[in-house]
Coordinates of N, CA and C in Angstrom, one line a residue:
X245 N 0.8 -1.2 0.0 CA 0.0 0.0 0.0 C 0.9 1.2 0.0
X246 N 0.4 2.0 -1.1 CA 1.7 3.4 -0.9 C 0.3 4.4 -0.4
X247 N 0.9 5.5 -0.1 CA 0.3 6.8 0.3 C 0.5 7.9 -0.6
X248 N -0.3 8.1 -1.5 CA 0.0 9.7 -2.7 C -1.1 10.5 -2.3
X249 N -0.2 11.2 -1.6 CA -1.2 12.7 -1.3 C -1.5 13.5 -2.8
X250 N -3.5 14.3 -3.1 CA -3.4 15.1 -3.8 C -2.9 16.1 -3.5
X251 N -2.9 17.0 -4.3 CA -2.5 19.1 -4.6 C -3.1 19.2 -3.0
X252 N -4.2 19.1 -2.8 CA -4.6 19.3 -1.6 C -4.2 19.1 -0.4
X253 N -3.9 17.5 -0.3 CA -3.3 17.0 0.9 C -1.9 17.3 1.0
X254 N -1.1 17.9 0.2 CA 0.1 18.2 -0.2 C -0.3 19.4 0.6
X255 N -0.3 20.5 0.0 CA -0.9 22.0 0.5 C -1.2 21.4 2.3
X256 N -1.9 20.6 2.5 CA -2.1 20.6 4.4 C -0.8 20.0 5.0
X257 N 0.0 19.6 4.5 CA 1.2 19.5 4.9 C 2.4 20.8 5.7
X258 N 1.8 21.9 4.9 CA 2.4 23.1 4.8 C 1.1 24.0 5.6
X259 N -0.2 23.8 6.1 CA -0.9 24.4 7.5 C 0.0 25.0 8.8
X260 N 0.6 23.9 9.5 CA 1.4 24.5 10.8 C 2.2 26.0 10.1
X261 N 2.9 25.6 9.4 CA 3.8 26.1 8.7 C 3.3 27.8 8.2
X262 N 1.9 28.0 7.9 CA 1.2 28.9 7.9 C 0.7 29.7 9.0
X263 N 0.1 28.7 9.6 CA -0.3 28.7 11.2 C 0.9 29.7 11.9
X264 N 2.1 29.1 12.4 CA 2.9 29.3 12.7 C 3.5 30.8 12.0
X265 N 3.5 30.8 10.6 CA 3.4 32.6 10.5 C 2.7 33.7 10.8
X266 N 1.1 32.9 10.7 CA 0.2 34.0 11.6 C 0.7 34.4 12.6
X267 N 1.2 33.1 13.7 CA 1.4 33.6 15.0 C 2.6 34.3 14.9
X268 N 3.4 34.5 14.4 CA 4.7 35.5 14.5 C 4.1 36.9 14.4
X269 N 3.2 37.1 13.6 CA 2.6 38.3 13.5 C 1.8 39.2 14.1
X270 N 1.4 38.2 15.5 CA 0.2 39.0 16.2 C 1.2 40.0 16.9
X271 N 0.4 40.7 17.6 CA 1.0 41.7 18.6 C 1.1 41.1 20.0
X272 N 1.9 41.3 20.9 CA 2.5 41.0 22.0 C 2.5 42.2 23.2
X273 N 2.4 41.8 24.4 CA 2.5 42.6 25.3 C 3.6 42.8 25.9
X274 N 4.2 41.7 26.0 CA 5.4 41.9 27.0 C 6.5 41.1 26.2
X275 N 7.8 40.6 26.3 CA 9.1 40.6 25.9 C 8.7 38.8 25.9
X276 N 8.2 38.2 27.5 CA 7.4 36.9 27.8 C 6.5 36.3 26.2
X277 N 6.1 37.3 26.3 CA 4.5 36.9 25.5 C 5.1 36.7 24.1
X278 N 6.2 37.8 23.9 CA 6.7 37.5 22.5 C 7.5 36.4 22.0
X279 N 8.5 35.6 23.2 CA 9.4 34.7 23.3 C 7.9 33.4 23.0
X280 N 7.4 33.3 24.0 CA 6.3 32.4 23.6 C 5.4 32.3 22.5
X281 N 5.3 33.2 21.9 CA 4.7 32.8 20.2 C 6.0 32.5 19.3
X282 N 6.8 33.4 19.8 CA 7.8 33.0 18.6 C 8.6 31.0 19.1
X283 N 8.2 30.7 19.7 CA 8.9 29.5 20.2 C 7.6 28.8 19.7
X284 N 6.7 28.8 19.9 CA 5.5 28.2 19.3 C 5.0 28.6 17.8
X285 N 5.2 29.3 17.5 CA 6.0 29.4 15.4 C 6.9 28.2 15.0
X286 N 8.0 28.8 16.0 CA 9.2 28.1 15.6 C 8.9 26.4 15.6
X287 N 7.8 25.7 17.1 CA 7.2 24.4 16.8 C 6.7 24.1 15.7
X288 N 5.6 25.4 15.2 CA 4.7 24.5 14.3 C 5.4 24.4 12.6
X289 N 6.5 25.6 12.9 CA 7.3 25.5 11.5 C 7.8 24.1 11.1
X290 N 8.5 23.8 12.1 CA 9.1 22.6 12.3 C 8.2 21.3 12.1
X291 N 6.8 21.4 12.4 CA 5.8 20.6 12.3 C 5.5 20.1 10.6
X292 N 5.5 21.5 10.2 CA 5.6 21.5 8.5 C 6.2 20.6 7.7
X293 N 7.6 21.2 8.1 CA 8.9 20.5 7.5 C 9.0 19.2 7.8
X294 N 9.3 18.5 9.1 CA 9.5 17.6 9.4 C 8.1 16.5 8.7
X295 N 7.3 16.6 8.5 CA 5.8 16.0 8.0 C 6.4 15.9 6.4
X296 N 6.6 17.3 5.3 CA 7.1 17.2 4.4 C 8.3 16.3 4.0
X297 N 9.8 15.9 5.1 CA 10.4 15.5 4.6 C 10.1 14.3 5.3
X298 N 9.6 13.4 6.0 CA 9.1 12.1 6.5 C 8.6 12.0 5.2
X299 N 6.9 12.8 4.6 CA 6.7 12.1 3.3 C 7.6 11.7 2.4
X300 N 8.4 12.7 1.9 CA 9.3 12.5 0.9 C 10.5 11.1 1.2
X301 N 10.4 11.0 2.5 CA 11.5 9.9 2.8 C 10.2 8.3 2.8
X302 N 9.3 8.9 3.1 CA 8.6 7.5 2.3 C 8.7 7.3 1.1
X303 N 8.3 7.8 0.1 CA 8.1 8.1 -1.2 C 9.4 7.4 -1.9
X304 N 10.2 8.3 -1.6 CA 12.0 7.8 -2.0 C 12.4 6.2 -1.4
X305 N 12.3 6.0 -0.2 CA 12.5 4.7 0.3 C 11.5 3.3 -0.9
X306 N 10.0 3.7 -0.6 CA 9.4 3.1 -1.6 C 10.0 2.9 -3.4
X307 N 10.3 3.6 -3.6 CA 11.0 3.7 -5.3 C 12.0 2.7 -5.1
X308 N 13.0 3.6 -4.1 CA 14.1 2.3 -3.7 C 14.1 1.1 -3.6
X309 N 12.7 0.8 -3.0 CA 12.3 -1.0 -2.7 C 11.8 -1.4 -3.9
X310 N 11.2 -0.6 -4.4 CA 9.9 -1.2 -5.6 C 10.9 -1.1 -7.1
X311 N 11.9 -0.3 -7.5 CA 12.2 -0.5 -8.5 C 13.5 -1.3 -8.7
X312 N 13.7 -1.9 -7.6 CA 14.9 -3.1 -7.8 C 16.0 -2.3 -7.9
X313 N 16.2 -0.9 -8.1 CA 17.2 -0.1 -7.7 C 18.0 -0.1 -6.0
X314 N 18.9 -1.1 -5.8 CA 19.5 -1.0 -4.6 C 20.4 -0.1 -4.0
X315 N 20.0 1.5 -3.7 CA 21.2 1.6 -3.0 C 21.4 2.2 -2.3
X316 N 22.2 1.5 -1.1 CA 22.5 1.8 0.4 C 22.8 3.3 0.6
X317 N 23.9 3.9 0.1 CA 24.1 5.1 0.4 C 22.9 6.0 0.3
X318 N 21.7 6.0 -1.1 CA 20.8 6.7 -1.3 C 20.1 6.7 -0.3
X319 N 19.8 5.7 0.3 CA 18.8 5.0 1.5 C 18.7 6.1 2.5
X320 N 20.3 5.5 3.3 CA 20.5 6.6 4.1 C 20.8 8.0 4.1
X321 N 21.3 8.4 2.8 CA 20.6 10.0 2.7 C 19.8 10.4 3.1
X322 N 18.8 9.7 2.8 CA 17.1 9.7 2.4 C 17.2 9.6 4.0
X323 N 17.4 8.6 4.7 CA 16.6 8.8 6.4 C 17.4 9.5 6.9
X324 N 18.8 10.2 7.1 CA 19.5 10.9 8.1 C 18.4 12.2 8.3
X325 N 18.2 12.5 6.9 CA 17.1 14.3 7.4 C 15.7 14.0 8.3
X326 N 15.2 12.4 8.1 CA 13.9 12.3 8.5 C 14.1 12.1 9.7
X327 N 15.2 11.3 9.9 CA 15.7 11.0 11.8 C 16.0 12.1 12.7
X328 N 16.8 13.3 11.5 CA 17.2 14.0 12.5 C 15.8 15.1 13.2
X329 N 14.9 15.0 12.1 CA 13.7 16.0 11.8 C 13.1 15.3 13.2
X330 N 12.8 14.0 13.0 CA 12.0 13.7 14.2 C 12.5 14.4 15.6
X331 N 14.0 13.8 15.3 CA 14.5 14.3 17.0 C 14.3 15.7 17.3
X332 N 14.9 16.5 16.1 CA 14.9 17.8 16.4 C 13.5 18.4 16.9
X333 N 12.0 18.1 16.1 CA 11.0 18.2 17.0 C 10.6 17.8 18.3
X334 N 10.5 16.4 18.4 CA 10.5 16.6 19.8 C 11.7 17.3 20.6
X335 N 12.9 17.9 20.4 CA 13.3 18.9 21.4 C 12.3 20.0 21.3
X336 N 12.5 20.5 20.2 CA 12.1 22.1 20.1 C 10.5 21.2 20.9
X337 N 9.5 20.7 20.7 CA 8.6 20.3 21.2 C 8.3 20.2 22.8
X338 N 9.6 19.7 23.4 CA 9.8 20.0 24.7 C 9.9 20.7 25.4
X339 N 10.7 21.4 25.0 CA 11.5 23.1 25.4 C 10.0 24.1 25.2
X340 N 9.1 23.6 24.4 CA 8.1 24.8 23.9 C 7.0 24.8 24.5
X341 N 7.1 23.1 25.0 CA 5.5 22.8 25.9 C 5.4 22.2 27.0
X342 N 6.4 21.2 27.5 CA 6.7 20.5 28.9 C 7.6 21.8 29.6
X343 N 8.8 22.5 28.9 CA 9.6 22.9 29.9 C 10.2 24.2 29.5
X344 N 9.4 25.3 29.0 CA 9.8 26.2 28.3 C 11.1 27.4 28.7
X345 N 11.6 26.8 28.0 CA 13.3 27.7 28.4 C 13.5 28.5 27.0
X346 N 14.0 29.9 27.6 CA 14.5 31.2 26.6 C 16.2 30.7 26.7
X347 N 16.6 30.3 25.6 CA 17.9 30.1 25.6 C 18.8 31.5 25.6
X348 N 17.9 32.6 25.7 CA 18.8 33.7 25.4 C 17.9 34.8 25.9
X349 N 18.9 34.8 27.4 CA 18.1 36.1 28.4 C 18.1 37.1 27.9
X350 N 18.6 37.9 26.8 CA 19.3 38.7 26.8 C 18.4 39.1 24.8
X351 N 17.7 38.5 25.2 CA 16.3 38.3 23.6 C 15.7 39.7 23.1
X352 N 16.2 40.5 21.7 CA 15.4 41.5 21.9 C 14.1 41.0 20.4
X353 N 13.4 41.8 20.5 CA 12.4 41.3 19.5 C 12.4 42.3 18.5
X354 N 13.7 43.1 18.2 CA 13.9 43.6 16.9 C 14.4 42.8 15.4
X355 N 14.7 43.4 14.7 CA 15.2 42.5 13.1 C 16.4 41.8 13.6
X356 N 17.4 42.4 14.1 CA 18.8 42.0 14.2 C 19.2 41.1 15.7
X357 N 19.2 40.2 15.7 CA 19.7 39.1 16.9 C 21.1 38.8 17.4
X358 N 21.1 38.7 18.4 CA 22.9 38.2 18.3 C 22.9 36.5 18.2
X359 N 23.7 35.9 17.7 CA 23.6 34.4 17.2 C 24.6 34.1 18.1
X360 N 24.3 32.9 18.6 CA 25.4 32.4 19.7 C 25.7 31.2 18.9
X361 N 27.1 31.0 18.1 CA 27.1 29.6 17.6 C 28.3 28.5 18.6
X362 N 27.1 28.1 19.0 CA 27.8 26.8 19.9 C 28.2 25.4 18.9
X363 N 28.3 25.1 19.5 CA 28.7 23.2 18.8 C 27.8 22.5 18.7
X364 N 26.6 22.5 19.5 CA 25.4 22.2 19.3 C 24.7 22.7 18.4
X365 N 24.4 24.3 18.3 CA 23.9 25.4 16.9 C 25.0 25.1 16.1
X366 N 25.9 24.4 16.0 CA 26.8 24.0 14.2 C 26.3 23.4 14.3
X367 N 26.0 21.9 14.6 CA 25.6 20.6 14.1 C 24.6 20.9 14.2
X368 N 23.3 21.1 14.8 CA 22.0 21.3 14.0 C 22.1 21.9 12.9
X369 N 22.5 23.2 12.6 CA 22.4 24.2 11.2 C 22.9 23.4 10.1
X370 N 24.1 22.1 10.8 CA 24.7 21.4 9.3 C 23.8 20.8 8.7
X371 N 23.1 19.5 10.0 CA 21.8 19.2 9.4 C 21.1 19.5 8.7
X372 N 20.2 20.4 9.4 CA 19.9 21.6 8.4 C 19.8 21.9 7.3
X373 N 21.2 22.1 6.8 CA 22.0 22.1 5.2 C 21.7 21.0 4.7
X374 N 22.1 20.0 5.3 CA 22.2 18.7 4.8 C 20.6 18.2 4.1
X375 N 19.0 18.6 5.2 CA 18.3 17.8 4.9 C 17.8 18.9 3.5
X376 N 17.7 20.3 3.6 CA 17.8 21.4 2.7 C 18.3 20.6 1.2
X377 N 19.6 20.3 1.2 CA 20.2 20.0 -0.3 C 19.4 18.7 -0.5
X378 N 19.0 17.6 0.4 CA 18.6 16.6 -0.1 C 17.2 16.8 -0.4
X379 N 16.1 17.4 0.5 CA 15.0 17.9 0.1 C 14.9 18.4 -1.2
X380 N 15.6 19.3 -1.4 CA 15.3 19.5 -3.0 C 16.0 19.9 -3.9
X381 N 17.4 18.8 -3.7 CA 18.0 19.0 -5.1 C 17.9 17.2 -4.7
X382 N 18.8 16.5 -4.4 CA 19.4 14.7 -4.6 C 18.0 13.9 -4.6
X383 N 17.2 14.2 -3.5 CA 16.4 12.9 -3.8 C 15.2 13.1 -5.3
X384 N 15.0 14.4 -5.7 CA 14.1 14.4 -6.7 C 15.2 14.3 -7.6
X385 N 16.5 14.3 -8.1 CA 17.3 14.3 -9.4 C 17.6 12.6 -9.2
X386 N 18.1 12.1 -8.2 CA 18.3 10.6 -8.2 C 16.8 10.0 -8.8
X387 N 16.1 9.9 -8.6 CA 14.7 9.4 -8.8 C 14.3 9.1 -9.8
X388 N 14.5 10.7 -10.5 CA 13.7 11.0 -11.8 C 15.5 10.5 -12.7
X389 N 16.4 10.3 -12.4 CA 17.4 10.0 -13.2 C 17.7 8.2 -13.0
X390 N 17.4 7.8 -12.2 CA 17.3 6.3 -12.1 C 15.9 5.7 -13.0
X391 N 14.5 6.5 -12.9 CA 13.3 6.2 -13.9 C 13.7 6.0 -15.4
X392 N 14.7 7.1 -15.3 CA 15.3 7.5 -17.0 C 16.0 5.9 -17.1
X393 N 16.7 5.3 -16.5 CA 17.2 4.4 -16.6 C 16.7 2.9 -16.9
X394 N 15.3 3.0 -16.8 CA 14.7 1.8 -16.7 C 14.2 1.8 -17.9
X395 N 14.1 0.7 -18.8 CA 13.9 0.3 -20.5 C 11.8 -0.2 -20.6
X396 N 11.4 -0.4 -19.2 CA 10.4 -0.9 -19.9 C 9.4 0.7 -19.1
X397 N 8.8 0.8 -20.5 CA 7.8 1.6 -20.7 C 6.8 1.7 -20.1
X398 N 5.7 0.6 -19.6 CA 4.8 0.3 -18.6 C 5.3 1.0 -17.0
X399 N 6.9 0.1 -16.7 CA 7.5 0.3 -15.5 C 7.6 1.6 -15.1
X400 N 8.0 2.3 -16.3 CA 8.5 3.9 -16.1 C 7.8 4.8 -15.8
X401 N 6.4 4.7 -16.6 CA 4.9 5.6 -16.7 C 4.6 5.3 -15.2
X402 N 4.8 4.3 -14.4 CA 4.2 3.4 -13.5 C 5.0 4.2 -12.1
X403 N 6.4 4.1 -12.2 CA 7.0 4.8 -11.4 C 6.7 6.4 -11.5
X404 N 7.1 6.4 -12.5 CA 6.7 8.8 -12.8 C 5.6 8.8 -12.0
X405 N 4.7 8.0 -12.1 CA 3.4 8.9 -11.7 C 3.3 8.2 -10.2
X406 N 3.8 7.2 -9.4 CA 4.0 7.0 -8.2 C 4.9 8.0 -7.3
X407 N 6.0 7.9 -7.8 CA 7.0 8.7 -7.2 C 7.6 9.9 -7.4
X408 N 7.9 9.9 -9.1 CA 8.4 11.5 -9.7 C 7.9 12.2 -9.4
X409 N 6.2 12.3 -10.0 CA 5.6 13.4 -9.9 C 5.2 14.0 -8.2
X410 N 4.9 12.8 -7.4 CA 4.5 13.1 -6.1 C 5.5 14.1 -5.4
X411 N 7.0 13.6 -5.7 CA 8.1 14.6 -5.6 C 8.2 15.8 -6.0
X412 N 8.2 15.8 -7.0 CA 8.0 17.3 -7.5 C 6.7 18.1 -7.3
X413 N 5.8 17.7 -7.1 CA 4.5 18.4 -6.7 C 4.9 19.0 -5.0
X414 N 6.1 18.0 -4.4 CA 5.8 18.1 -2.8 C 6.7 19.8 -3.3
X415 N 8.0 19.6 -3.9 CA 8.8 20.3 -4.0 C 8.4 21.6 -4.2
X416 N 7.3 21.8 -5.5 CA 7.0 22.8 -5.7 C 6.0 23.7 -4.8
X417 N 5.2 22.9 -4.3 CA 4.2 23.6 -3.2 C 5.1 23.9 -1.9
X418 N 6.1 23.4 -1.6 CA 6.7 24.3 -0.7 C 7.4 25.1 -1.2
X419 N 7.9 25.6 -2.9 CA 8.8 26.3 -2.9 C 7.5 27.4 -2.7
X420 N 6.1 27.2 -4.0 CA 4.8 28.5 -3.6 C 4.7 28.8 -2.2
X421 N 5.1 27.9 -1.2 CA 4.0 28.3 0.3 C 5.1 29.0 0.5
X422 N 6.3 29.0 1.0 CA 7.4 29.5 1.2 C 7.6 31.2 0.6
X423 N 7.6 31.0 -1.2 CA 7.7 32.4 -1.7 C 6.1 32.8 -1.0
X424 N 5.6 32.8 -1.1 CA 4.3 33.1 -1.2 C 4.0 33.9 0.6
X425 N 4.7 33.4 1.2 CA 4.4 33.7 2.7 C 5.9 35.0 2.8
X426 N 7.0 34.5 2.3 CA 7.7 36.0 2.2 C 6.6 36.8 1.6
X427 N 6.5 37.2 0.6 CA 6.2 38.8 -0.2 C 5.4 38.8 0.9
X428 N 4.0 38.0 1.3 CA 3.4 38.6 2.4 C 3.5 39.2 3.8
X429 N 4.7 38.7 4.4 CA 5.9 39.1 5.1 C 6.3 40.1 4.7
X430 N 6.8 40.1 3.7 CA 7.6 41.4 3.5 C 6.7 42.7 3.4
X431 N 5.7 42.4 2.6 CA 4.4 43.4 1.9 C 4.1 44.5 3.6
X432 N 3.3 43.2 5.0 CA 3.4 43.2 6.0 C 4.3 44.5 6.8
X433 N 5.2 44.0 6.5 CA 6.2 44.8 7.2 C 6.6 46.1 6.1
X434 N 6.5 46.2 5.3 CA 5.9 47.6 4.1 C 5.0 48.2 4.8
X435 N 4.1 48.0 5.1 CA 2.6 48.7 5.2 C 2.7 48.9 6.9
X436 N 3.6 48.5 7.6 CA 3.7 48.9 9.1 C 4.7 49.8 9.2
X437 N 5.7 49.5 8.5 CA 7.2 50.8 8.4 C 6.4 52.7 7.9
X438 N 5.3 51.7 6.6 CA 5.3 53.4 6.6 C 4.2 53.9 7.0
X439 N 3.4 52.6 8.1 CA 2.5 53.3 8.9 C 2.8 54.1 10.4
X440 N 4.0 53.7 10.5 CA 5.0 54.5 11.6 C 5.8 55.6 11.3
X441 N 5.5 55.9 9.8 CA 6.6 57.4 9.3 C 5.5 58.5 9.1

């Protein structure tokens, strides 16, 4: 049994992810109240992505099994982003609802932050990179370049529309939700700058 989400169910993938922009946007009372939406954004962001790249790591693993294409290293490309995604939610998950800690007393809620990069914040951020480049550049180019490889006709039509396309559809509705929530962000923050001049 495979799972192929439509346009639709694709698009609800990327809800938190919206959700979680609204809440960046409301207004705030206190420095408290701001840390706590933005920590609770920052969950549901995370809720997004990690949902999006678990699908895509089914999808890809499936190809892998079903087209007699064996290979180990793709495999584990393919799960390092979805393992790390799990874990990294349940932290951020923890921290935001069992046991909420401001990593940074010293928090202002303007544009410019100070970044504390510890050895913990590198190896996350690598991750990060890592699941980024496989999300959407290796696992859709391996896929669709291993389909190209297969000689029977039936097989190929059979795979494209199980796995290519489902890839590329995930791909592109997050590159729309993504641009699509900047300019509105940005627009946002337009129409507040020069409502304050």
């Amino acid at each position: 049994m495979s799972i192929k989400l439509n346009f639709w169910q694709t698009i609800l993938l990327f809800l938190p992810f919206s959700i979680g922009f609204l809440l960046i946007g409301l207004p705030y009372a206190s420095l408290y109240g701001h840390q706590t939406i933005a920590a609770m954004a920052n969950f549901l962001f995370l809720v997004s992505i990690s949902m999006a790249i678990l699908y895509q790591t089914y999808l890809v693993l499936g190809f892998n099994s079903i087209s007699g294409i064996k290979s180990t290293i793709f495999k584990l490309n393919a799960i390092i982003p979805a393992v790390f995604m799990t874990i990294y939610l349940v932290y951020v998950g923890y921290f935001t609802f069992l046991h909420l800690t401001f990593h940074n007393p010293k928090y202002n809620t303007g544009p410019m932050r100070k970044a504390d990069l510890t050895g913990s914040t590198l190896i996350i951020f690598l991750f990060l990179i890592h699941a980024f480049i496989t999300f959407y550049f290796i696992n859709n180019i391996f896929v669709a370049n291993k389909i190209k490889t297969i000689h029977d006709a039936d097989q190929q039509q059979k795979l494209r529309s199980d796995f290519s396309i489902p890839l590329k559809k995930l791909t592109k509705i997050s590159i729309w939700v993504v641009g699509i929530l900047f300019i509105l962000s940005t627009t946002i923050d337009i129409i507040r700058y020069w409502g304050k001049v």
